[in-house]
Amino acid sequence: MTPLRYLAAVALTIAATCSAFAADPVFPPGARVGMVPLVGLGKAKSFVGFETEDQGVKVLVTDLPAEAYGEVANAFKANPGGTGGVKPDSIETPAGLAYYTAENAKDGATSVRRYSMILPGPTFSGYVAVQVPENVSKIYTDDAVRQMFASAVIRNQVPVDEQLGLMPFKMTELSDFKNIRTLAPGAALILADGDEKTGFEVSPFMIIGIIGSTAASPDDRGRFAQQIATTIPGVRDGKITMSEPVRIDGQPGYETRIDAISGKDSTPVTIVQWLRFGGGSSLRIIGSSPRDDWAKAFTRFRAVRDGIQPR
């Protein structure tokens, strides 16, 4: 992906009713990027960000990889005039120097004004995408959106209770993991002793989430579990050492264990994957630990698994 595409890849639609600001920055639930939204923008119903009550105006807030900000900054410096008629600009924010673009576009048959901003975070790049339909562009002007961008702030951590409250299940046990972070708000969560800087693979970590598929029949659960296990990210030279049916909280499940190599330091790891089947989806729980720490880590993994309950 080219650097400037970071600023155009995730754009959504927004519109509103006036350009007055509230007093304090607002963080959408689960987000590490916040800002003072224009009046008329409230919490979005189907994505992380803000939108008007009629859902015509939307502001998307998300994270990008840490290196994205540096690539965009370098592209800005190398070509300050921009490309394709889109000229990047910079703006000072409480989070640091941000870069943004504004361009005219089409959303179907509707003419819109699109804005995209990237700003620096400690271990990630913050990203905001805004789109203003033409019929409200005299209210949501370039200056108004720039003011909103200028209010952007970063928080290093999202409160644990806030993150857990977004998940479609309850968690009563976190096994003393040091870092808890949403990977996809309302869909997936990581519990880790490491972080983005040190790398997750050198210490025990778990990924917990819902996948929108399940085994076609009870007889197909073993094949399904092993197939899904091959999609665990960052795993190399994986070898399944065990895969068998289990009961998890009284429901049918499957446990699969893998020995593999993981991470930039090629750490030998042992991984467990639990699937809890139900309806048209499955709860997927992955625990990964350096092989030397496996016995202790597995006890923690199982405690977290047994503390997950339906909402």
PDB file of N, CA and C in Angstrom, residues 194-239:
ATOM      1  N   GLY A 194       3.252  -8.916  26.761  1.00  0.00           N
ATOM      2  CA  GLY A 194       4.072  -8.023  25.955  1.00  0.00           C
ATOM      3  C   GLY A 194       3.229  -6.917  25.348  1.00  0.00           C
ATOM      4  N   ASP A 195       3.820  -6.159  24.432  1.00  0.00           N
ATOM      5  CA  ASP A 195       3.095  -5.095  23.743  1.00  0.00           C
ATOM      6  C   ASP A 195       3.635  -4.961  22.334  1.00  0.00           C
ATOM      7  N   GLU A 196       3.158  -3.915  21.620  1.00  0.00           N
ATOM      8  CA  GLU A 196       3.572  -3.744  20.225  1.00  0.00           C
ATOM      9  C   GLU A 196       5.068  -3.503  20.098  1.00  0.00           C
ATOM     10  N   LYS A 197       5.670  -2.828  21.085  1.00  0.00           N
ATOM     11  CA  LYS A 197       7.096  -2.508  20.990  1.00  0.00           C
ATOM     12  C   LYS A 197       7.965  -3.741  21.219  1.00  0.00           C
ATOM     13  N   THR A 198       7.658  -4.505  22.274  1.00  0.00           N
ATOM     14  CA  THR A 198       8.474  -5.670  22.595  1.00  0.00           C
ATOM     15  C   THR A 198       8.125  -6.865  21.723  1.00  0.00           C
ATOM     16  N   GLY A 199       6.921  -6.864  21.179  1.00  0.00           N
ATOM     17  CA  GLY A 199       6.433  -8.019  20.437  1.00  0.00           C
ATOM     18  C   GLY A 199       5.629  -8.916  21.354  1.00  0.00           C
ATOM     19  N   PHE A 200       4.480  -9.359  20.895  1.00  0.00           N
ATOM     20  CA  PHE A 200       3.618 -10.193  21.715  1.00  0.00           C
ATOM     21  C   PHE A 200       4.156 -11.611  21.863  1.00  0.00           C
ATOM     22  N   GLU A 201       4.878 -12.112  20.858  1.00  0.00           N
ATOM     23  CA  GLU A 201       5.203 -13.530  20.803  1.00  0.00           C
ATOM     24  C   GLU A 201       6.227 -13.967  21.845  1.00  0.00           C
ATOM     25  N   VAL A 202       7.010 -13.032  22.389  1.00  0.00           N
ATOM     26  CA  VAL A 202       8.058 -13.410  23.341  1.00  0.00           C
ATOM     27  C   VAL A 202       7.498 -13.681  24.733  1.00  0.00           C
ATOM     28  N   SER A 203       6.210 -13.434  24.945  1.00  0.00           N
ATOM     29  CA  SER A 203       5.544 -13.673  26.222  1.00  0.00           C
ATOM     30  C   SER A 203       4.183 -14.295  25.947  1.00  0.00           C
ATOM     31  N   PRO A 204       3.559 -14.876  26.957  1.00  0.00           N
ATOM     32  CA  PRO A 204       2.227 -15.444  26.740  1.00  0.00           C
ATOM     33  C   PRO A 204       1.213 -14.371  26.321  1.00  0.00           C
ATOM     34  N   PHE A 205       0.327 -14.738  25.407  1.00  0.00           N
ATOM     35  CA  PHE A 205      -0.769 -13.852  25.030  1.00  0.00           C
ATOM     36  C   PHE A 205      -1.947 -14.680  24.553  1.00  0.00           C
ATOM     37  N   MET A 206      -3.125 -14.056  24.547  1.00  0.00           N
ATOM     38  CA  MET A 206      -4.333 -14.701  24.081  1.00  0.00           C
ATOM     39  C   MET A 206      -5.073 -13.781  23.122  1.00  0.00           C
ATOM     40  N   ILE A 207      -5.773 -14.358  22.169  1.00  0.00           N
ATOM     41  CA  ILE A 207      -6.684 -13.631  21.292  1.00  0.00           C
ATOM     42  C   ILE A 207      -8.043 -14.308  21.400  1.00  0.00           C
ATOM     43  N   ILE A 208      -9.055 -13.510  21.688  1.00  0.00           N
ATOM     44  CA  ILE A 208     -10.398 -14.045  21.926  1.00  0.00           C
ATOM     45  C   ILE A 208     -11.382 -13.288  21.047  1.00  0.00           C
ATOM     46  N   GLY A 209     -12.204 -14.005  20.322  1.00  0.00           N
ATOM     47  CA  GLY A 209     -13.176 -13.330  19.474  1.00  0.00           C
ATOM     48  C   GLY A 209     -14.199 -14.294  18.899  1.00  0.00           C
ATOM     49  N   ILE A 210     -15.161 -13.720  18.220  1.00  0.00           N
ATOM     50  CA  ILE A 210     -16.207 -14.489  17.560  1.00  0.00           C
ATOM     51  C   ILE A 210     -15.882 -14.583  16.078  1.00  0.00           C
ATOM     52  N   ILE A 211     -15.952 -15.770  15.510  1.00  0.00           N
ATOM     53  CA  ILE A 211     -15.808 -15.932  14.066  1.00  0.00           C
ATOM     54  C   ILE A 211     -17.172 -16.295  13.490  1.00  0.00           C
ATOM     55  N   GLY A 212     -17.469 -15.752  12.342  1.00  0.00           N
ATOM     56  CA  GLY A 212     -18.800 -15.895  11.754  1.00  0.00           C
ATOM     57  C   GLY A 212     -18.979 -17.160  10.967  1.00  0.00           C
ATOM     58  N   SER A 213     -18.445 -18.266  11.451  1.00  0.00           N
ATOM     59  CA  SER A 213     -18.628 -19.549  10.784  1.00  0.00           C
ATOM     60  C   SER A 213     -18.514 -20.652  11.828  1.00  0.00           C
ATOM     61  N   THR A 214     -18.964 -21.824  11.471  1.00  0.00           N
ATOM     62  CA  THR A 214     -18.916 -22.953  12.387  1.00  0.00           C
ATOM     63  C   THR A 214     -18.893 -24.232  11.568  1.00  0.00           C
ATOM     64  N   ALA A 215     -18.745 -25.360  12.251  1.00  0.00           N
ATOM     65  CA  ALA A 215     -18.735 -26.637  11.546  1.00  0.00           C
ATOM     66  C   ALA A 215     -20.115 -26.938  10.976  1.00  0.00           C
ATOM     67  N   ALA A 216     -20.128 -27.549   9.802  1.00  0.00           N
ATOM     68  CA  ALA A 216     -21.398 -27.851   9.144  1.00  0.00           C
ATOM     69  C   ALA A 216     -22.198 -28.892   9.911  1.00  0.00           C
ATOM     70  N   SER A 217     -21.508 -29.780  10.630  1.00  0.00           N
ATOM     71  CA  SER A 217     -22.166 -30.835  11.401  1.00  0.00           C
ATOM     72  C   SER A 217     -21.216 -31.267  12.510  1.00  0.00           C
ATOM     73  N   PRO A 218     -21.720 -31.978  13.530  1.00  0.00           N
ATOM     74  CA  PRO A 218     -20.819 -32.462  14.584  1.00  0.00           C
ATOM     75  C   PRO A 218     -19.661 -33.288  14.043  1.00  0.00           C
ATOM     76  N   ASP A 219     -19.897 -34.066  13.003  1.00  0.00           N
ATOM     77  CA  ASP A 219     -18.830 -34.892  12.440  1.00  0.00           C
ATOM     78  C   ASP A 219     -17.752 -34.057  11.745  1.00  0.00           C
ATOM     79  N   ASP A 220     -18.076 -32.810  11.429  1.00  0.00           N
ATOM     80  CA  ASP A 220     -17.141 -31.953  10.687  1.00  0.00           C
ATOM     81  C   ASP A 220     -16.307 -31.063  11.613  1.00  0.00           C
ATOM     82  N   ARG A 221     -16.516 -31.157  12.929  1.00  0.00           N
ATOM     83  CA  ARG A 221     -15.852 -30.239  13.847  1.00  0.00           C
ATOM     84  C   ARG A 221     -14.340 -30.397  13.865  1.00  0.00           C
ATOM     85  N   GLY A 222     -13.856 -31.616  13.791  1.00  0.00           N
ATOM     86  CA  GLY A 222     -12.405 -31.828  13.792  1.00  0.00           C
ATOM     87  C   GLY A 222     -11.737 -31.211  12.584  1.00  0.00           C
ATOM     88  N   ARG A 223     -12.306 -31.451  11.414  1.00  0.00           N
ATOM     89  CA  ARG A 223     -11.738 -30.861  10.201  1.00  0.00           C
ATOM     90  C   ARG A 223     -11.796 -29.344  10.264  1.00  0.00           C
ATOM     91  N   PHE A 224     -12.947 -28.823  10.717  1.00  0.00           N
ATOM     92  CA  PHE A 224     -13.116 -27.377  10.812  1.00  0.00           C
ATOM     93  C   PHE A 224     -12.090 -26.763  11.762  1.00  0.00           C
ATOM     94  N   ALA A 225     -11.896 -27.379  12.937  1.00  0.00           N
ATOM     95  CA  ALA A 225     -10.943 -26.851  13.921  1.00  0.00           C
ATOM     96  C   ALA A 225      -9.531 -26.826  13.365  1.00  0.00           C
ATOM     97  N   GLN A 226      -9.123 -27.880  12.695  1.00  0.00           N
ATOM     98  CA  GLN A 226      -7.764 -27.925  12.158  1.00  0.00           C
ATOM     99  C   GLN A 226      -7.589 -26.931  11.007  1.00  0.00           C
ATOM    100  N   GLN A 227      -8.621 -26.777  10.195  1.00  0.00           N
ATOM    101  CA  GLN A 227      -8.544 -25.809   9.104  1.00  0.00           C
ATOM    102  C   GLN A 227      -8.419 -24.394   9.642  1.00  0.00           C
ATOM    103  N   ILE A 228      -9.224 -24.037  10.651  1.00  0.00           N
ATOM    104  CA  ILE A 228      -9.163 -22.710  11.247  1.00  0.00           C
ATOM    105  C   ILE A 228      -7.816 -22.477  11.925  1.00  0.00           C
ATOM    106  N   ALA A 229      -7.242 -23.525  12.508  1.00  0.00           N
ATOM    107  CA  ALA A 229      -5.949 -23.390  13.186  1.00  0.00           C
ATOM    108  C   ALA A 229      -4.841 -22.967  12.229  1.00  0.00           C
ATOM    109  N   THR A 230      -4.973 -23.300  10.965  1.00  0.00           N
ATOM    110  CA  THR A 230      -3.939 -22.925   9.995  1.00  0.00           C
ATOM    111  C   THR A 230      -3.968 -21.440   9.651  1.00  0.00           C
ATOM    112  N   THR A 231      -4.997 -20.720  10.118  1.00  0.00           N
ATOM    113  CA  THR A 231      -5.112 -19.286   9.810  1.00  0.00           C
ATOM    114  C   THR A 231      -4.616 -18.403  10.946  1.00  0.00           C
ATOM    115  N   ILE A 232      -4.058 -18.982  12.010  1.00  0.00           N
ATOM    116  CA  ILE A 232      -3.531 -18.171  13.108  1.00  0.00           C
ATOM    117  C   ILE A 232      -2.397 -17.309  12.567  1.00  0.00           C
ATOM    118  N   PRO A 233      -2.481 -15.985  12.716  1.00  0.00           N
ATOM    119  CA  PRO A 233      -1.481 -15.108  12.098  1.00  0.00           C
ATOM    120  C   PRO A 233      -0.121 -15.195  12.784  1.00  0.00           C
ATOM    121  N   GLY A 234       0.927 -14.980  11.979  1.00  0.00           N
ATOM    122  CA  GLY A 234       2.285 -14.900  12.499  1.00  0.00           C
ATOM    123  C   GLY A 234       2.929 -16.230  12.818  1.00  0.00           C
ATOM    124  N   VAL A 235       2.274 -17.335  12.482  1.00  0.00           N
ATOM    125  CA  VAL A 235       2.783 -18.665  12.814  1.00  0.00           C
ATOM    126  C   VAL A 235       3.507 -19.262  11.609  1.00  0.00           C
ATOM    127  N   ARG A 236       4.694 -19.817  11.860  1.00  0.00           N
ATOM    128  CA  ARG A 236       5.468 -20.468  10.799  1.00  0.00           C
ATOM    129  C   ARG A 236       5.842 -21.884  11.233  1.00  0.00           C
ATOM    130  N   ASP A 237       5.969 -22.755  10.255  1.00  0.00           N
ATOM    131  CA  ASP A 237       6.398 -24.142  10.512  1.00  0.00           C
ATOM    132  C   ASP A 237       5.528 -24.803  11.575  1.00  0.00           C
ATOM    133  N   GLY A 238       4.238 -24.564  11.500  1.00  0.00           N
ATOM    134  CA  GLY A 238       3.319 -25.103  12.499  1.00  0.00           C
ATOM    135  C   GLY A 238       3.078 -26.595  12.333  1.00  0.00           C
ATOM    136  N   LYS A 239       3.005 -27.293  13.456  1.00  0.00           N
ATOM    137  CA  LYS A 239       2.725 -28.726  13.461  1.00  0.00           C
ATOM    138  C   LYS A 239       1.670 -29.011  14.519  1.00  0.00           C
TER     139      LYS A 239
END
